[in-house]
Short mmCIF file of C-alpha atoms (C1' of nucleotides) in Angstrom, two decimals:
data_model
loop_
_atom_site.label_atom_id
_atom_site.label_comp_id
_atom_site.label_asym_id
_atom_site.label_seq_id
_atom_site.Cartn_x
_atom_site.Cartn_y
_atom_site.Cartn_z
CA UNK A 248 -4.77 -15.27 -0.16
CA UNK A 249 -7.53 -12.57 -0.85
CA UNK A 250 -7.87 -10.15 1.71
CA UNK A 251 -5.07 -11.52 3.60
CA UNK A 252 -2.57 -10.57 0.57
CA UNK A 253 -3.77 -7.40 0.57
CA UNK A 254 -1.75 -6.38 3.16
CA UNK A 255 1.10 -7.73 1.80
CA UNK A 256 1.07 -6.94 -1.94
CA UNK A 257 3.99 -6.78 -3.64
CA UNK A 258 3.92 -4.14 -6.29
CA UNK A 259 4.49 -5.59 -9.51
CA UNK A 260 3.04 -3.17 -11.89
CA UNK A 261 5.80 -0.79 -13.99
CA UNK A 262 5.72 3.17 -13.80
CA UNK A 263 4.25 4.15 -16.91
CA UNK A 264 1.47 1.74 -17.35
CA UNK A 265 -1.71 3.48 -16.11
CA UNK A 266 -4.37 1.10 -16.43
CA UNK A 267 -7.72 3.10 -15.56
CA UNK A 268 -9.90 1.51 -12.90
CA UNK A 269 -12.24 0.06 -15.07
CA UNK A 270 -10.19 -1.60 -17.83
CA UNK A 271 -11.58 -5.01 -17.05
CA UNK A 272 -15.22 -3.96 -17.17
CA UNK A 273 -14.49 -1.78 -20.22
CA UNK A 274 -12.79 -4.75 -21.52
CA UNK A 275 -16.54 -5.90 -21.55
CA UNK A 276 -18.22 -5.35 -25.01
CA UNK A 277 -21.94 -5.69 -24.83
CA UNK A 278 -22.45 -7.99 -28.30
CA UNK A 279 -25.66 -7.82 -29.70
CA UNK A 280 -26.83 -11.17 -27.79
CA UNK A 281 -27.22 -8.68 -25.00
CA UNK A 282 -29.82 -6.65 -26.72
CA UNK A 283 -33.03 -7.01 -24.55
CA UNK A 284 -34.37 -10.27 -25.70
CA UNK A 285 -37.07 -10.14 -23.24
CA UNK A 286 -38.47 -8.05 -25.58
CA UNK A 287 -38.85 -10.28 -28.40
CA UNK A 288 -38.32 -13.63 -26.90
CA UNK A 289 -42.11 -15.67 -26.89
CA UNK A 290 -41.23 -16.59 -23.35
CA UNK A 291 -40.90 -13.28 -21.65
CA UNK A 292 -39.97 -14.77 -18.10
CA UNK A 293 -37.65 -13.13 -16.32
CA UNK A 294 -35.49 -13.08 -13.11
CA UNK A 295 -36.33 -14.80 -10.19
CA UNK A 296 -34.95 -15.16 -7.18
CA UNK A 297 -34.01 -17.47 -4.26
CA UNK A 298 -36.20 -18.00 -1.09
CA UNK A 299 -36.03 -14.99 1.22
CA UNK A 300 -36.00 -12.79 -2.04
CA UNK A 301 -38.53 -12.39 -4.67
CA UNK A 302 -38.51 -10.89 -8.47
CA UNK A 303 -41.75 -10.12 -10.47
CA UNK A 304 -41.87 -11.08 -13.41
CA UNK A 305 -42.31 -9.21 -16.22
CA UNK A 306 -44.06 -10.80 -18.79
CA UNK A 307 -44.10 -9.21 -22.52
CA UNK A 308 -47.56 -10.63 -23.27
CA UNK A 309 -49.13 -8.27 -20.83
CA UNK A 310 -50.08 -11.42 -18.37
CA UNK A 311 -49.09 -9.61 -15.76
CA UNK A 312 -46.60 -9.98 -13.38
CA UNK A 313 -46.14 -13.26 -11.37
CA UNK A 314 -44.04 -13.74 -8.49
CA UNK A 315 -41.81 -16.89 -8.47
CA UNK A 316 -39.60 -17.71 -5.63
CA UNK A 317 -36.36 -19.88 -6.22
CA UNK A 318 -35.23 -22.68 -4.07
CA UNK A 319 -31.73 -23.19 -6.56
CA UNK A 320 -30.73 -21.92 -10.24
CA UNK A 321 -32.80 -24.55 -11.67
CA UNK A 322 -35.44 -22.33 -11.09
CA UNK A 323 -36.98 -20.34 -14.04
CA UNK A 324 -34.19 -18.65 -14.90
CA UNK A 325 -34.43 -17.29 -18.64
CA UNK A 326 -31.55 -18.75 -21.39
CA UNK A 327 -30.86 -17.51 -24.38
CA UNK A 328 -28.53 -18.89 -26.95
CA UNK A 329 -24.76 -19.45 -26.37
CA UNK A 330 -22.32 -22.14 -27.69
CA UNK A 331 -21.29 -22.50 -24.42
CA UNK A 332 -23.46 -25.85 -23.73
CA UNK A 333 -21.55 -28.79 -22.44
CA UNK A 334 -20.73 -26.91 -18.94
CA UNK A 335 -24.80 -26.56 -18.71
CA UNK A 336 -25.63 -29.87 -19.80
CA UNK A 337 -23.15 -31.49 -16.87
CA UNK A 338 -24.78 -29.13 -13.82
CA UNK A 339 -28.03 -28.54 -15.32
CA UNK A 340 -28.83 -31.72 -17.09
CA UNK A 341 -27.82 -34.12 -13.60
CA UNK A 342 -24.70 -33.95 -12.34
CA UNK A 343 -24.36 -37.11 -9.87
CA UNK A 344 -23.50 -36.12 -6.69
CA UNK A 345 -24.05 -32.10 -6.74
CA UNK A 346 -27.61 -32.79 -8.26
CA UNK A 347 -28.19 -35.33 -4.82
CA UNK A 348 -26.92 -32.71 -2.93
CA UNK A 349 -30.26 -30.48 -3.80
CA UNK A 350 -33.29 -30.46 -1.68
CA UNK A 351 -36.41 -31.55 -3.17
CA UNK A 352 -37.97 -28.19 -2.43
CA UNK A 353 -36.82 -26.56 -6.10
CA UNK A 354 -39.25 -25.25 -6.91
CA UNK A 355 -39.92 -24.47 -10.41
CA UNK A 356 -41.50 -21.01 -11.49
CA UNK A 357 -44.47 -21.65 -14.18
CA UNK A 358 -42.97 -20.95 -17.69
CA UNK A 359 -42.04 -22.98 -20.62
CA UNK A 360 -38.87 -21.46 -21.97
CA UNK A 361 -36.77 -24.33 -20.71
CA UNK A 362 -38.63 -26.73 -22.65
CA UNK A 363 -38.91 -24.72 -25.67
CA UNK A 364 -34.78 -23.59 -25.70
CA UNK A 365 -34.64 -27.35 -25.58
CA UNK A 366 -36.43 -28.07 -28.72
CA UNK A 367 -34.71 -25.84 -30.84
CA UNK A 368 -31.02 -27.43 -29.18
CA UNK A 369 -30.00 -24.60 -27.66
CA UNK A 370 -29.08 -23.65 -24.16
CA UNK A 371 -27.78 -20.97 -22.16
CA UNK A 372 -25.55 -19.64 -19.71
CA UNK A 373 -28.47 -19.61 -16.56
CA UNK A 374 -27.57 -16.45 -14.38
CA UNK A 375 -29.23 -16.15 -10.91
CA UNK A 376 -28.72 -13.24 -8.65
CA UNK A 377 -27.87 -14.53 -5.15
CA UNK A 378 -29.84 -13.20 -2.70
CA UNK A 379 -28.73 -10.20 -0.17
CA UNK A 380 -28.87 -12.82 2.25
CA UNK A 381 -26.70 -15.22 0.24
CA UNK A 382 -24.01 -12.53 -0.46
CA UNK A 383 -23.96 -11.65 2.67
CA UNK A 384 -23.45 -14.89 4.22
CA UNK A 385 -20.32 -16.16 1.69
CA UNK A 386 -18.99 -12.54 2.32
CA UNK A 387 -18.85 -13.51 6.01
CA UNK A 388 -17.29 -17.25 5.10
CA UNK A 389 -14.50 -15.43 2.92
CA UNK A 390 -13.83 -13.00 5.50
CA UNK A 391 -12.94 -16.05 7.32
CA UNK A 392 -11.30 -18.11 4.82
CA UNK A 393 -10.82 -17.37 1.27
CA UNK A 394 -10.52 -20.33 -0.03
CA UNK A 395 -12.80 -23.60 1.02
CA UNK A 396 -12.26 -27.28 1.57
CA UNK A 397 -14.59 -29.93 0.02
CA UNK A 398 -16.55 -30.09 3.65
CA UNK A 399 -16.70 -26.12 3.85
CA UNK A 400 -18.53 -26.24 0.26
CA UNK A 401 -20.82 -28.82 1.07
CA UNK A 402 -21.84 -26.83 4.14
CA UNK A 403 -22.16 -23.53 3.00
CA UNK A 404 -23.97 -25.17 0.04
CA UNK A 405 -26.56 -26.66 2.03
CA UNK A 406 -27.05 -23.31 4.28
CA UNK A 407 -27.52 -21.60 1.26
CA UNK A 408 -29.41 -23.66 -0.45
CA UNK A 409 -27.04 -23.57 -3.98
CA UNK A 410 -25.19 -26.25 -5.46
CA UNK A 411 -21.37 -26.53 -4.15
CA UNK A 412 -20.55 -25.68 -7.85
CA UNK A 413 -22.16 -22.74 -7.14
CA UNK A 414 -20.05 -21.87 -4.24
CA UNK A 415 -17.24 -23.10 -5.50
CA UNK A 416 -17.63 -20.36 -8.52
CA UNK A 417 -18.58 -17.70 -6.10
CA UNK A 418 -15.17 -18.13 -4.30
CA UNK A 419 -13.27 -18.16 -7.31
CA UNK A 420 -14.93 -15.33 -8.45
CA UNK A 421 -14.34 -13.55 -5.39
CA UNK A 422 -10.62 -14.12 -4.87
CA UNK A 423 -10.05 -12.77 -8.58
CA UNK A 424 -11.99 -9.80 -8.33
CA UNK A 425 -9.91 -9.33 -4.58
CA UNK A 426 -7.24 -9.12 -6.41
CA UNK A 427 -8.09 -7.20 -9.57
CA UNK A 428 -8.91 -4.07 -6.78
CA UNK A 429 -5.82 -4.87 -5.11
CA UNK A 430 -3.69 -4.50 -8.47
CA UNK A 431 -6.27 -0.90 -8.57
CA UNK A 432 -5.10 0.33 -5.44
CA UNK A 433 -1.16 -0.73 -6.49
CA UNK A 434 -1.71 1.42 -9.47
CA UNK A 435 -3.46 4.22 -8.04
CA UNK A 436 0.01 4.31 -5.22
CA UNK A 437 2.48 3.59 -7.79
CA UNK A 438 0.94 6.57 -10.15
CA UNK A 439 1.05 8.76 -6.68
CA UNK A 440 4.43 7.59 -6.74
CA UNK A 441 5.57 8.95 -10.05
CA UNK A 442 4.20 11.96 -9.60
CA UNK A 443 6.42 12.54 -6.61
CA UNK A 444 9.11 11.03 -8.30
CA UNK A 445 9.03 13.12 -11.38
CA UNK A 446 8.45 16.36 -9.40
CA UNK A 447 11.15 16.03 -7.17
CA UNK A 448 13.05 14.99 -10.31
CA UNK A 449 12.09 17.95 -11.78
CA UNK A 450 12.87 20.23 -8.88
CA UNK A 451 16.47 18.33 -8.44
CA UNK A 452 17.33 19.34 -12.41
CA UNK A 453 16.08 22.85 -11.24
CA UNK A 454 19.03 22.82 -8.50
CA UNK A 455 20.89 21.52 -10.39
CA UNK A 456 20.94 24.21 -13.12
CA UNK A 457 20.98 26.67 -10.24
CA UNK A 458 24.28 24.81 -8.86
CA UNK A 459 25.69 24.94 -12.24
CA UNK A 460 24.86 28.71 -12.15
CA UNK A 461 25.91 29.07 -9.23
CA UNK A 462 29.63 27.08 -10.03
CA UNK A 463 30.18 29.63 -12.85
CA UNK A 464 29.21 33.30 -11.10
CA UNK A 465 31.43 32.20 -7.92
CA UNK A 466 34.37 29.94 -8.57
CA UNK A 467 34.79 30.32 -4.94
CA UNK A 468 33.17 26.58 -4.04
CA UNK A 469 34.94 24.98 -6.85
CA UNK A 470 37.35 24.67 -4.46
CA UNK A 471 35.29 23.23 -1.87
CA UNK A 472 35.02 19.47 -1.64
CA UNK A 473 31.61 18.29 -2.06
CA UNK A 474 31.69 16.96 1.18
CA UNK A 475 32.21 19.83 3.13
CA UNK A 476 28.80 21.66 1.58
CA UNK A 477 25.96 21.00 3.96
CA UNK A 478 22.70 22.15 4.24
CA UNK A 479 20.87 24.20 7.04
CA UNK A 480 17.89 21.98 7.98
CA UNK A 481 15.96 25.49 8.47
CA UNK A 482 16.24 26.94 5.82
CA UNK A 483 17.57 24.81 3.42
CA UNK A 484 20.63 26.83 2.05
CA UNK A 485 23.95 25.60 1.76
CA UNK A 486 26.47 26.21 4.21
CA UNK A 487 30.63 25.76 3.86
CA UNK A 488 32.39 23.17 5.60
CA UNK A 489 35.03 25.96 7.16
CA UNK A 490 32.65 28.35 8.35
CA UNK A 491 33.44 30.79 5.64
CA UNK A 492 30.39 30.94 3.56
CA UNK A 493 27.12 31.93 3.83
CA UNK A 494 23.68 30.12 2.81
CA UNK A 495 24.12 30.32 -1.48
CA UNK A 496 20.67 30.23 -1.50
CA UNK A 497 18.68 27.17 -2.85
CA UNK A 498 21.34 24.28 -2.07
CA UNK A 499 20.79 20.79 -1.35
CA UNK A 500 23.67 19.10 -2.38
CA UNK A 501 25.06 17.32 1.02
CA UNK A 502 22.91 14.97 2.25
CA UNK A 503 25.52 12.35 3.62
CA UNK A 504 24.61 12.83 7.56
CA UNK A 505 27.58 10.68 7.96
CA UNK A 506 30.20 12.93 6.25
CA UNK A 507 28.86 16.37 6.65
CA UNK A 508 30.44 18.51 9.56
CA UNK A 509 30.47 21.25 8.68
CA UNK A 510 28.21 24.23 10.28
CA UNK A 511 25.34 22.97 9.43
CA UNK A 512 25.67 19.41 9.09
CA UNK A 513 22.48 17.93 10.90
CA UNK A 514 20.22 16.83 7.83
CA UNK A 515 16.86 15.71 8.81
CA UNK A 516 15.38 14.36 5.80
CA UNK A 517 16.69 12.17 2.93
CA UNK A 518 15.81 13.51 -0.52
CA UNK A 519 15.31 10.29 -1.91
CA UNK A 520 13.16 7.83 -1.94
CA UNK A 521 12.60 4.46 -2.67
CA UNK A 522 9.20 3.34 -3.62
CA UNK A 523 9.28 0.12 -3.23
CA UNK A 524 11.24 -0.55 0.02
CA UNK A 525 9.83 2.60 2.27
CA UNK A 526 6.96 3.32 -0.17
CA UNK A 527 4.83 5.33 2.81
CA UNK A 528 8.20 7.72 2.35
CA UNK A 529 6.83 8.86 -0.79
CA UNK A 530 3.80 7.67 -1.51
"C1'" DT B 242 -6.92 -22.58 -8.77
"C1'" DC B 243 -6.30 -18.71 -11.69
"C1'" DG B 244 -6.91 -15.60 -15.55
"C1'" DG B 245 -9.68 -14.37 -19.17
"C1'" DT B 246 -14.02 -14.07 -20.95
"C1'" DC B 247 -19.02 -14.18 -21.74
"C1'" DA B 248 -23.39 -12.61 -20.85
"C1'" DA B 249 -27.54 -11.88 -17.68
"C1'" DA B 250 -29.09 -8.63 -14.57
"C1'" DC B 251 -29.09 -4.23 -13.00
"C1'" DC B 252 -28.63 0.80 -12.85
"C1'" DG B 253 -28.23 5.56 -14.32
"C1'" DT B 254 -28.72 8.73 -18.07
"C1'" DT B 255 -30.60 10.36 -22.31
"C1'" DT B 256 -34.21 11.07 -25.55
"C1'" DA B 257 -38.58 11.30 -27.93
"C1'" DT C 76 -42.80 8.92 -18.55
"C1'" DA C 77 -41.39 5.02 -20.86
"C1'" DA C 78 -38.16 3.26 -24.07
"C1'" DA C 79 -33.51 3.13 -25.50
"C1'" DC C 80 -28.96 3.01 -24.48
"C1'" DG C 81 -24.42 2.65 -22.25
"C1'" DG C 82 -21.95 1.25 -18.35
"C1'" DT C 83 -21.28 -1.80 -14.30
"C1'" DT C 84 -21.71 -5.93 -11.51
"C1'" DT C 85 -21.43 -10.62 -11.06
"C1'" DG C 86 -22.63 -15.67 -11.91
"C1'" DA C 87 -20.81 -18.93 -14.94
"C1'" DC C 88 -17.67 -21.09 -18.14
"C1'" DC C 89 -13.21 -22.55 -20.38
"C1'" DG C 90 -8.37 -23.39 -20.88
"C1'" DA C 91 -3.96 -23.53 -18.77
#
DNA sequence: TCGGTCAAACCGTTTA
DNA sequence: TAAACGGTTTGACCGA
């Protein structure tokens, strides 16, 4: 899966649905929770960040800044109010063997938001920023394998110092958003695709109409079966099966290789294409 | 495990 | 120049 599939995507998406690039993040309303409630929250801690990476932090009192280094997302990471709870409770609150997975080295930044969210029986979604370092090394593990057995967590976990839940989320958040510029890239070829499509439609109506023309100013090749018509590969004009006529001038109406023998029945390119079994033909 | 979603954190631009 | 604002990224959660 992930990267691997990339190479093998099926296109799946219809011609005519042109989802932009961004529909999933613009699917993203900012809500009024998001307003800066560092601002106007009476704990003003902010971000920190795991060891190997360290956040000031701002604090709205004027205390000036403070630098607190993380050891796991337990660390003072700020909360604000969400009905989202029980999920929080189960990781934050003790979760058997995940919590004994943790080092004893958390190590708590100074601040008193936890315990104050608490009193007033609300909790948070807690977001932590991995590290560069962090990224970096799950990139490197996905590269390798997108998805992870139970030992792979527990490993990578303990490298990284993060809970396996943590890892576990990073993976699944990683595979989906693989895919989701994957299903971008299909779009972005199929659109390519139409486009080719509709102007060689366009340009195929266009000889058409010129054929049709053509049909009534010389009733000559009315009598000419189709099959006989074949196109120079030069210069594109149509030539008569018998040697009798000239290039009409804008032609492309044999393109059977197979049948056409007449004077100029070598055809070098098909005029068609099919998208999604030789899409590198027209896209 | 995936798809959808939320929301914190971050970043770039605008404005007073 | 700082605050405000809008957009983007990404960690986390829930339901299927």
């Amino acid at each position: 899966m992930g990267l691997d599939d990339s190479c093998n995507t099926g296109l799946v998406l219809g011609l005519g649905l042109s989802p932009t690039p961004n529909n999933y993040n613009h699917a993203i309303k900012k809500t009024s929770a998001t307003v800066d409630h560092r601002l106007i929250r009476l704990d003003p801690s902010l971000t920190l960040s795991l060891s190997g990476e360290s956040y000031k932090t701002k604090t709205a009192a004027g205390a000036g800044d403070q630098i607190c280094r993380q050891t796991s997302s337990h660390s003072g990471i700020s909360s604000f109010s969400s009905g989202r709870v029980k999920r929080e409770r189960e990781i934050y609150g003790g979760d058997g063997e995940e919590e004994a997975e943790e080092t004893t080295e958390r190590v708590v930044c100074s601040r008193v938001s936890d315990d104050h969210e608490d009193e007033e029986g609300v909790s948070a979604r807690k977001k932590l920023r991995l590290t560069k370092q962090q990224s970096a090394v799950l990139e490197d593990s996905f590269k390798l394998h997108s998805t992870l057995n139970p030992k792979q967590k527990q490993n990578l976990a303990r490298q990284l110092n993060l809970r396996p839940r943590q890892v576990e989320v990073w993976f699944q958040n990683r595979r989906a958003r693989t895919k989701l510029k994957q299903t971008e890239v299909d779009c972005e070829i199929l659109k390519k695709c139409c486009e080719t499509l509709t102007d060689e439609n366009r340009r195929l109506q266009k000889e058409l109409q010129d054929l049709k023309a053509l049909k009534l100013s010389q009733p000559f090749y009315m009598h000419m079966p189709a099959a006989t018509l074949t196109m120079c590969p030069s210069c594109e004009r149509l030539g008569g099966g018998g040697g009798g006529a000239g290039g009409v001038g804008g032609g492309t109406a044999a393109v059977d290789g197979e049948t056409a023998k007449g004077a100029f029945s070598i055809v070098t390119k098909p005029r068609f294409y099919n998208p999604f079994t030789n899409p590198s033909a027209a896209c």
